[in-house]
Amino acid sequence: MRVILLGPPGSGKGTQADLIYQNYGFPKISTGDLLRKEVEIGTDLGKMVSQEMKAGRLVSDELVLELVEKRIASEDCRRGYVLDGFPRTLNQACLLEKLEANRKETVFEFKVSEQEILRRLSGRMVCLQCGAVYNISNNRPQADGLCDFCGSKLVVREDDRPEVIKERIRLYLETIAPLIDYYSSKNVLFEINAEDITENIFRSIKAVLDRRLTEGKEH
Ligand code: AMP
């Protein structure tokens, strides 16, 4: 099973991807996390994408696809995986389809207002090591500034500044429509009210996934 989470920044995709992993064992593949790691280590790829990322613009389809292709070839992705932040363009969706044409897929569209996104992202901190996400107002780490899971130092993302957040939301709204049409016409798209509390959102996701997983033998 390939689970795809579509939604604007701050819509809770990362949190739900973690819950899907805990329940189904499908690892989370966040292209944003993979790219931030490349930037942090200072690889050639990281150097190529860092300016685009700081400005909240998309990096090239080919570079992102390369990272995804490498990651989904791993043994832990054999039964299934969750894509968070990929595909972002129709072209990426088509490239993904070519890469693994026969994998069953389920796509969730997270719906949330701009006002709520700005509220959530203003206090966000992330762990660059394991991708865990925290918030100073409602989801603080146990020890200040340190990840509960791996103990690494938490950081505020450079692209979580209000002016960049606005650009990222604008870009999302500009690029998402063709993707919604694409998955909707494949009958694999499910809409999620992402303004609800985490537990309720996951309950809706789980109901769909449980049904989809028993529909066919493929995973
Ligand atoms: P995210 O963590 O998903 O918000 O991604 C952070 C940044 O990484 C984005 O603003 C883009 O610059 C880049 N990025 C992540 N995923 C993609 C993608 N699928 N295509 C192009 N750029 C991406």
PDB file of C-alpha atoms and ligand atoms in Angstrom:
ATOM      1  CA  MET A   1       0.000   0.000   0.000  1.00  0.00           C
ATOM      2  CA  ARG A   2       1.196   3.469  -0.890  1.00  0.00           C
ATOM      3  CA  VAL A   3      -0.399   6.120   1.310  1.00  0.00           C
ATOM      4  CA  ILE A   4      -0.139   9.673   0.039  1.00  0.00           C
ATOM      5  CA  LEU A   5      -0.846  12.649   2.287  1.00  0.00           C
ATOM      6  CA  LEU A   6      -1.720  15.855   0.452  1.00  0.00           C
ATOM      7  CA  GLY A   7      -2.162  19.056   2.412  1.00  0.00           C
ATOM      8  CA  PRO A   8      -0.756  22.513   3.000  1.00  0.00           C
ATOM      9  CA  PRO A   9       2.168  23.063   5.384  1.00  0.00           C
ATOM     10  CA  GLY A  10       1.035  22.711   8.980  1.00  0.00           C
ATOM     11  CA  SER A  11      -2.001  20.590   8.175  1.00  0.00           C
ATOM     12  CA  GLY A  12      -0.729  17.745  10.373  1.00  0.00           C
ATOM     13  CA  LYS A  13       0.480  15.344   7.685  1.00  0.00           C
ATOM     14  CA  GLY A  14       3.688  14.501   9.572  1.00  0.00           C
ATOM     15  CA  THR A  15       1.836  13.714  12.809  1.00  0.00           C
ATOM     16  CA  GLN A  16      -0.636  11.450  11.008  1.00  0.00           C
ATOM     17  CA  ALA A  17       2.178   9.758   9.075  1.00  0.00           C
ATOM     18  CA  ASP A  18       3.796   8.884  12.431  1.00  0.00           C
ATOM     19  CA  LEU A  19       0.510   7.397  13.669  1.00  0.00           C
ATOM     20  CA  ILE A  20       0.094   5.371  10.473  1.00  0.00           C
ATOM     21  CA  TYR A  21       3.606   4.012  10.993  1.00  0.00           C
ATOM     22  CA  GLN A  22       2.833   3.059  14.602  1.00  0.00           C
ATOM     23  CA  ASN A  23      -0.380   1.271  13.576  1.00  0.00           C
ATOM     24  CA  TYR A  24       0.517  -0.326  10.258  1.00  0.00           C
ATOM     25  CA  GLY A  25       4.328  -0.307  10.167  1.00  0.00           C
ATOM     26  CA  PHE A  26       4.399   1.745   6.950  1.00  0.00           C
ATOM     27  CA  PRO A  27       7.419   4.046   7.264  1.00  0.00           C
ATOM     28  CA  LYS A  28       7.012   7.779   6.761  1.00  0.00           C
ATOM     29  CA  ILE A  29       8.841   9.201   3.796  1.00  0.00           C
ATOM     30  CA  SER A  30       8.890  12.980   4.086  1.00  0.00           C
ATOM     31  CA  THR A  31      10.680  14.588   1.155  1.00  0.00           C
ATOM     32  CA  GLY A  32      11.021  17.771   3.243  1.00  0.00           C
ATOM     33  CA  ASP A  33      12.844  15.785   5.972  1.00  0.00           C
ATOM     34  CA  LEU A  34      15.046  14.012   3.413  1.00  0.00           C
ATOM     35  CA  LEU A  35      15.964  17.331   1.790  1.00  0.00           C
ATOM     36  CA  ARG A  36      16.625  19.085   5.125  1.00  0.00           C
ATOM     37  CA  LYS A  37      18.994  16.256   6.042  1.00  0.00           C
ATOM     38  CA  GLU A  38      20.911  16.722   2.776  1.00  0.00           C
ATOM     39  CA  VAL A  39      21.182  20.461   3.477  1.00  0.00           C
ATOM     40  CA  GLU A  40      22.306  19.872   7.031  1.00  0.00           C
ATOM     41  CA  ILE A  41      25.007  17.353   6.076  1.00  0.00           C
ATOM     42  CA  GLY A  42      26.086  19.679   3.248  1.00  0.00           C
ATOM     43  CA  THR A  43      25.920  17.202   0.361  1.00  0.00           C
ATOM     44  CA  ASP A  44      26.064  18.449  -3.252  1.00  0.00           C
ATOM     45  CA  LEU A  45      22.311  17.902  -3.493  1.00  0.00           C
ATOM     46  CA  GLY A  46      21.809  19.821  -0.253  1.00  0.00           C
ATOM     47  CA  LYS A  47      23.812  22.765  -1.596  1.00  0.00           C
ATOM     48  CA  MET A  48      21.741  22.753  -4.772  1.00  0.00           C
ATOM     49  CA  VAL A  49      18.392  22.931  -2.984  1.00  0.00           C
ATOM     50  CA  SER A  50      19.051  25.080   0.086  1.00  0.00           C
ATOM     51  CA  GLN A  51      18.165  28.468  -1.484  1.00  0.00           C
ATOM     52  CA  GLU A  52      14.903  27.180  -2.942  1.00  0.00           C
ATOM     53  CA  MET A  53      13.938  25.642   0.374  1.00  0.00           C
ATOM     54  CA  LYS A  54      14.695  28.782   2.372  1.00  0.00           C
ATOM     55  CA  ALA A  55      12.404  30.748   0.069  1.00  0.00           C
ATOM     56  CA  GLY A  56       9.632  28.144   0.285  1.00  0.00           C
ATOM     57  CA  ARG A  57       9.856  27.290  -3.415  1.00  0.00           C
ATOM     58  CA  LEU A  58       9.740  23.787  -4.864  1.00  0.00           C
ATOM     59  CA  VAL A  59      12.979  22.047  -5.781  1.00  0.00           C
ATOM     60  CA  SER A  60      13.245  20.194  -9.082  1.00  0.00           C
ATOM     61  CA  ASP A  61      11.114  17.110  -9.662  1.00  0.00           C
ATOM     62  CA  GLU A  62      14.155  15.058 -10.714  1.00  0.00           C
ATOM     63  CA  LEU A  63      16.088  15.724  -7.502  1.00  0.00           C
ATOM     64  CA  VAL A  64      13.142  14.856  -5.269  1.00  0.00           C
ATOM     65  CA  LEU A  65      12.280  11.788  -7.287  1.00  0.00           C
ATOM     66  CA  GLU A  66      15.844  10.535  -6.936  1.00  0.00           C
ATOM     67  CA  LEU A  67      15.533  10.670  -3.131  1.00  0.00           C
ATOM     68  CA  VAL A  68      12.125   8.983  -3.158  1.00  0.00           C
ATOM     69  CA  GLU A  69      13.239   6.255  -5.535  1.00  0.00           C
ATOM     70  CA  LYS A  70      16.206   5.386  -3.338  1.00  0.00           C
ATOM     71  CA  ARG A  71      14.103   5.372  -0.162  1.00  0.00           C
ATOM     72  CA  ILE A  72      11.214   3.222  -1.434  1.00  0.00           C
ATOM     73  CA  ALA A  73      13.651   0.591  -2.660  1.00  0.00           C
ATOM     74  CA  SER A  74      14.488  -0.213   0.995  1.00  0.00           C
ATOM     75  CA  GLU A  75      13.308  -3.443   2.547  1.00  0.00           C
ATOM     76  CA  ASP A  76      11.168  -1.672   5.166  1.00  0.00           C
ATOM     77  CA  CYS A  77       8.990  -0.175   2.396  1.00  0.00           C
ATOM     78  CA  ARG A  78       8.121  -3.527   0.830  1.00  0.00           C
ATOM     79  CA  ARG A  79       4.673  -3.854   2.493  1.00  0.00           C
ATOM     80  CA  GLY A  80       3.877  -0.194   2.251  1.00  0.00           C
ATOM     81  CA  TYR A  81       4.911   3.354   3.039  1.00  0.00           C
ATOM     82  CA  VAL A  82       3.485   6.822   3.613  1.00  0.00           C
ATOM     83  CA  LEU A  83       4.486   9.765   1.465  1.00  0.00           C
ATOM     84  CA  ASP A  84       4.395  13.121   3.231  1.00  0.00           C
ATOM     85  CA  GLY A  85       5.046  16.112   0.963  1.00  0.00           C
ATOM     86  CA  PHE A  86       5.351  14.096  -2.236  1.00  0.00           C
ATOM     87  CA  PRO A  87       4.024  14.286  -4.927  1.00  0.00           C
ATOM     88  CA  ARG A  88       3.676  18.085  -5.029  1.00  0.00           C
ATOM     89  CA  THR A  89       3.089  18.419  -8.780  1.00  0.00           C
ATOM     90  CA  LEU A  90       1.211  16.420 -11.375  1.00  0.00           C
ATOM     91  CA  ASN A  91       4.512  15.606 -13.024  1.00  0.00           C
ATOM     92  CA  GLN A  92       5.802  14.100  -9.750  1.00  0.00           C
ATOM     93  CA  ALA A  93       2.609  12.015  -9.471  1.00  0.00           C
ATOM     94  CA  CYS A  94       3.135  10.662 -12.988  1.00  0.00           C
ATOM     95  CA  LEU A  95       6.798   9.898 -12.325  1.00  0.00           C
ATOM     96  CA  LEU A  96       5.839   8.055  -9.134  1.00  0.00           C
ATOM     97  CA  GLU A  97       3.222   6.042 -10.982  1.00  0.00           C
ATOM     98  CA  LYS A  98       5.853   5.006 -13.528  1.00  0.00           C
ATOM     99  CA  LEU A  99       8.224   3.994 -10.772  1.00  0.00           C
ATOM    100  CA  GLU A 100       5.760   1.612  -9.121  1.00  0.00           C
ATOM    101  CA  ALA A 101       2.761   1.166 -11.367  1.00  0.00           C
ATOM    102  CA  ASN A 102       1.217  -1.796  -9.569  1.00  0.00           C
ATOM    103  CA  ARG A 103       1.169  -0.633  -5.993  1.00  0.00           C
ATOM    104  CA  LYS A 104      -2.266  -0.002  -4.556  1.00  0.00           C
ATOM    105  CA  GLU A 105      -2.620   3.551  -3.307  1.00  0.00           C
ATOM    106  CA  THR A 106      -4.760   5.602  -0.952  1.00  0.00           C
ATOM    107  CA  VAL A 107      -4.605   9.379  -1.003  1.00  0.00           C
ATOM    108  CA  PHE A 108      -5.798  11.704   1.765  1.00  0.00           C
ATOM    109  CA  GLU A 109      -6.418  15.385   1.177  1.00  0.00           C
ATOM    110  CA  PHE A 110      -6.022  17.376   4.425  1.00  0.00           C
ATOM    111  CA  LYS A 111      -8.330  20.408   4.477  1.00  0.00           C
ATOM    112  CA  VAL A 112      -7.454  23.253   6.838  1.00  0.00           C
ATOM    113  CA  SER A 113      -7.889  27.050   6.806  1.00  0.00           C
ATOM    114  CA  GLU A 114      -4.990  29.481   6.305  1.00  0.00           C
ATOM    115  CA  GLN A 115      -5.678  31.081   9.681  1.00  0.00           C
ATOM    116  CA  GLU A 116      -5.302  27.736  11.457  1.00  0.00           C
ATOM    117  CA  ILE A 117      -2.088  26.958   9.551  1.00  0.00           C
ATOM    118  CA  LEU A 118      -0.505  30.244  10.622  1.00  0.00           C
ATOM    119  CA  ARG A 119      -1.511  29.579  14.211  1.00  0.00           C
ATOM    120  CA  ARG A 120      -0.015  26.092  14.207  1.00  0.00           C
ATOM    121  CA  LEU A 121       3.237  26.898  12.432  1.00  0.00           C
ATOM    122  CA  SER A 122       4.086  29.907  14.559  1.00  0.00           C
ATOM    123  CA  GLY A 123       5.258  27.693  17.420  1.00  0.00           C
ATOM    124  CA  ARG A 124       6.531  24.678  15.522  1.00  0.00           C
ATOM    125  CA  MET A 125       9.866  23.002  16.285  1.00  0.00           C
ATOM    126  CA  VAL A 126      11.199  19.946  14.500  1.00  0.00           C
ATOM    127  CA  CYS A 127      13.838  17.295  15.016  1.00  0.00           C
ATOM    128  CA  LEU A 128      16.126  17.134  11.991  1.00  0.00           C
ATOM    129  CA  GLN A 129      17.344  13.731  13.067  1.00  0.00           C
ATOM    130  CA  CYS A 130      14.084  11.722  13.248  1.00  0.00           C
ATOM    131  CA  GLY A 131      11.480  14.146  11.851  1.00  0.00           C
ATOM    132  CA  ALA A 132       9.390  14.431  15.050  1.00  0.00           C
ATOM    133  CA  VAL A 133       7.315  17.613  15.273  1.00  0.00           C
ATOM    134  CA  TYR A 134       6.540  19.686  18.401  1.00  0.00           C
ATOM    135  CA  ASN A 135       4.699  22.888  19.211  1.00  0.00           C
ATOM    136  CA  ILE A 136       5.450  25.295  22.062  1.00  0.00           C
ATOM    137  CA  SER A 137       1.777  25.913  22.732  1.00  0.00           C
ATOM    138  CA  ASN A 138       0.243  22.441  22.702  1.00  0.00           C
ATOM    139  CA  ASN A 139       2.856  19.745  22.162  1.00  0.00           C
ATOM    140  CA  ARG A 140       6.028  20.614  24.055  1.00  0.00           C
ATOM    141  CA  PRO A 141       8.934  18.172  24.306  1.00  0.00           C
ATOM    142  CA  GLN A 142       9.563  16.746  27.785  1.00  0.00           C
ATOM    143  CA  ALA A 143      12.994  18.399  28.010  1.00  0.00           C
ATOM    144  CA  ASP A 144      13.181  21.924  26.607  1.00  0.00           C
ATOM    145  CA  GLY A 145      14.600  21.991  23.086  1.00  0.00           C
ATOM    146  CA  LEU A 146      15.309  18.240  22.905  1.00  0.00           C
ATOM    147  CA  CYS A 147      13.540  15.502  20.955  1.00  0.00           C
ATOM    148  CA  ASP A 148      11.624  13.008  23.139  1.00  0.00           C
ATOM    149  CA  PHE A 149      12.450  10.151  20.759  1.00  0.00           C
ATOM    150  CA  CYS A 150      16.129  10.566  19.889  1.00  0.00           C
ATOM    151  CA  GLY A 151      17.370  13.347  22.197  1.00  0.00           C
ATOM    152  CA  SER A 152      18.574  15.534  19.306  1.00  0.00           C
ATOM    153  CA  LYS A 153      18.385  19.322  19.449  1.00  0.00           C
ATOM    154  CA  LEU A 154      15.107  20.755  18.113  1.00  0.00           C
ATOM    155  CA  VAL A 155      15.141  23.604  15.613  1.00  0.00           C
ATOM    156  CA  VAL A 156      12.685  26.127  14.209  1.00  0.00           C
ATOM    157  CA  ARG A 157      12.575  25.658  10.443  1.00  0.00           C
ATOM    158  CA  GLU A 158      13.855  28.622   8.449  1.00  0.00           C
ATOM    159  CA  ASP A 159      10.838  28.358   6.178  1.00  0.00           C
ATOM    160  CA  ASP A 160       8.417  28.616   9.122  1.00  0.00           C
ATOM    161  CA  ARG A 161       8.741  32.429   9.139  1.00  0.00           C
ATOM    162  CA  PRO A 162       5.320  34.063   8.456  1.00  0.00           C
ATOM    163  CA  GLU A 163       6.239  35.561   5.068  1.00  0.00           C
ATOM    164  CA  VAL A 164       7.635  32.242   3.845  1.00  0.00           C
ATOM    165  CA  ILE A 165       4.668  30.320   5.250  1.00  0.00           C
ATOM    166  CA  LYS A 166       2.368  32.529   3.187  1.00  0.00           C
ATOM    167  CA  GLU A 167       4.401  31.800   0.062  1.00  0.00           C
ATOM    168  CA  ARG A 168       4.283  28.053   0.792  1.00  0.00           C
ATOM    169  CA  ILE A 169       0.496  28.138   1.220  1.00  0.00           C
ATOM    170  CA  ARG A 170       0.102  30.133  -2.002  1.00  0.00           C
ATOM    171  CA  LEU A 171       2.260  27.633  -3.859  1.00  0.00           C
ATOM    172  CA  TYR A 172       0.301  24.715  -2.429  1.00  0.00           C
ATOM    173  CA  LEU A 173      -3.036  26.172  -3.544  1.00  0.00           C
ATOM    174  CA  GLU A 174      -1.607  26.943  -6.968  1.00  0.00           C
ATOM    175  CA  THR A 175      -0.281  23.434  -7.587  1.00  0.00           C
ATOM    176  CA  ILE A 176      -2.714  21.130  -5.781  1.00  0.00           C
ATOM    177  CA  ALA A 177      -5.774  21.247  -8.084  1.00  0.00           C
ATOM    178  CA  PRO A 178      -4.364  19.032 -10.869  1.00  0.00           C
ATOM    179  CA  LEU A 179      -3.223  16.479  -8.274  1.00  0.00           C
ATOM    180  CA  ILE A 180      -6.673  16.383  -6.678  1.00  0.00           C
ATOM    181  CA  ASP A 181      -8.255  15.845 -10.113  1.00  0.00           C
ATOM    182  CA  TYR A 182      -5.728  13.145 -10.942  1.00  0.00           C
ATOM    183  CA  TYR A 183      -6.293  11.065  -7.795  1.00  0.00           C
ATOM    184  CA  SER A 184      -9.992  11.755  -7.755  1.00  0.00           C
ATOM    185  CA  SER A 185     -10.351  10.318 -11.240  1.00  0.00           C
ATOM    186  CA  LYS A 186      -8.483   7.209 -10.055  1.00  0.00           C
ATOM    187  CA  ASN A 187     -11.029   6.853  -7.227  1.00  0.00           C
ATOM    188  CA  VAL A 188      -8.379   6.729  -4.526  1.00  0.00           C
ATOM    189  CA  LEU A 189      -8.888  10.169  -2.963  1.00  0.00           C
ATOM    190  CA  PHE A 190     -10.360  10.726   0.526  1.00  0.00           C
ATOM    191  CA  GLU A 191     -10.965  14.137   2.076  1.00  0.00           C
ATOM    192  CA  ILE A 192      -9.985  14.722   5.699  1.00  0.00           C
ATOM    193  CA  ASN A 193     -11.091  17.548   7.996  1.00  0.00           C
ATOM    194  CA  ALA A 194      -7.643  18.433   9.324  1.00  0.00           C
ATOM    195  CA  GLU A 195      -8.970  21.051  11.752  1.00  0.00           C
ATOM    196  CA  ASP A 196     -10.233  18.275  14.014  1.00  0.00           C
ATOM    197  CA  ILE A 197      -8.155  16.908  16.906  1.00  0.00           C
ATOM    198  CA  THR A 198      -5.338  14.464  16.111  1.00  0.00           C
ATOM    199  CA  GLU A 199      -7.176  11.392  17.467  1.00  0.00           C
ATOM    200  CA  ASN A 200     -10.306  12.033  15.390  1.00  0.00           C
ATOM    201  CA  ILE A 201      -8.301  12.668  12.234  1.00  0.00           C
ATOM    202  CA  PHE A 202      -6.473   9.402  12.727  1.00  0.00           C
ATOM    203  CA  ARG A 203      -9.741   7.562  13.370  1.00  0.00           C
ATOM    204  CA  SER A 204     -11.032   8.723   9.965  1.00  0.00           C
ATOM    205  CA  ILE A 205      -7.792   7.727   8.258  1.00  0.00           C
ATOM    206  CA  LYS A 206      -7.769   4.326   9.943  1.00  0.00           C
ATOM    207  CA  ALA A 207     -11.359   3.577   8.898  1.00  0.00           C
ATOM    208  CA  VAL A 208     -10.414   4.165   5.261  1.00  0.00           C
ATOM    209  CA  LEU A 209      -7.121   2.292   5.425  1.00  0.00           C
ATOM    210  CA  ASP A 210      -8.587  -0.758   7.175  1.00  0.00           C
ATOM    211  CA  ARG A 211     -11.211  -1.011   4.489  1.00  0.00           C
ATOM    212  CA  ARG A 212      -8.742  -0.481   1.647  1.00  0.00           C
ATOM    213  CA  LEU A 213      -6.301  -3.033   3.034  1.00  0.00           C
ATOM    214  CA  THR A 214      -8.924  -5.755   3.103  1.00  0.00           C
ATOM    215  CA  GLU A 215     -10.338  -4.891  -0.337  1.00  0.00           C
ATOM    216  CA  GLY A 216      -7.570  -6.604  -2.273  1.00  0.00           C
ATOM    217  CA  LYS A 217      -4.651  -8.895  -1.631  1.00  0.00           C
ATOM    218  CA  GLU A 218      -2.006  -6.420  -2.838  1.00  0.00           C
ATOM    219  CA  HIS A 219      -0.328  -4.162  -0.323  1.00  0.00           C
TER     220      HIS A 219
HETATM  221  P1  AMP B   1       7.945  20.265   3.665  1.00  0.00           P
HETATM  222  O1  AMP B   1       8.723  19.791   4.853  1.00  0.00           O
HETATM  223  O2  AMP B   1       7.150  19.168   3.020  1.00  0.00           O
HETATM  224  O3  AMP B   1       7.117  21.482   3.972  1.00  0.00           O
HETATM  225  O4  AMP B   1       9.024  20.716   2.562  1.00  0.00           O
HETATM  226  C1  AMP B   1       9.962  21.741   2.814  1.00  0.00           C
HETATM  227  C2  AMP B   1      10.541  22.238   1.513  1.00  0.00           C
HETATM  228  O5  AMP B   1      11.242  21.180   0.837  1.00  0.00           O
HETATM  229  C3  AMP B   1       9.520  22.724   0.489  1.00  0.00           C
HETATM  230  O6  AMP B   1       9.132  24.068   0.706  1.00  0.00           O
HETATM  231  C4  AMP B   1      10.303  22.571  -0.814  1.00  0.00           C
HETATM  232  O7  AMP B   1      11.274  23.587  -0.949  1.00  0.00           O
HETATM  233  C5  AMP B   1      11.040  21.250  -0.574  1.00  0.00           C
HETATM  234  N1  AMP B   1      10.230  20.080  -0.985  1.00  0.00           N
HETATM  235  C6  AMP B   1       9.738  19.101  -0.179  1.00  0.00           C
HETATM  236  N2  AMP B   1       9.069  18.175  -0.882  1.00  0.00           N
HETATM  237  C7  AMP B   1       9.119  18.578  -2.165  1.00  0.00           C
HETATM  238  C8  AMP B   1       8.599  18.061  -3.388  1.00  0.00           C
HETATM  239  N3  AMP B   1       7.865  16.926  -3.420  1.00  0.00           N
HETATM  240  N4  AMP B   1       8.857  18.729  -4.541  1.00  0.00           N
HETATM  241  C9  AMP B   1       9.593  19.858  -4.542  1.00  0.00           C
HETATM  242  N5  AMP B   1      10.098  20.433  -3.426  1.00  0.00           N
HETATM  243  C10 AMP B   1       9.876  19.798  -2.240  1.00  0.00           C
END
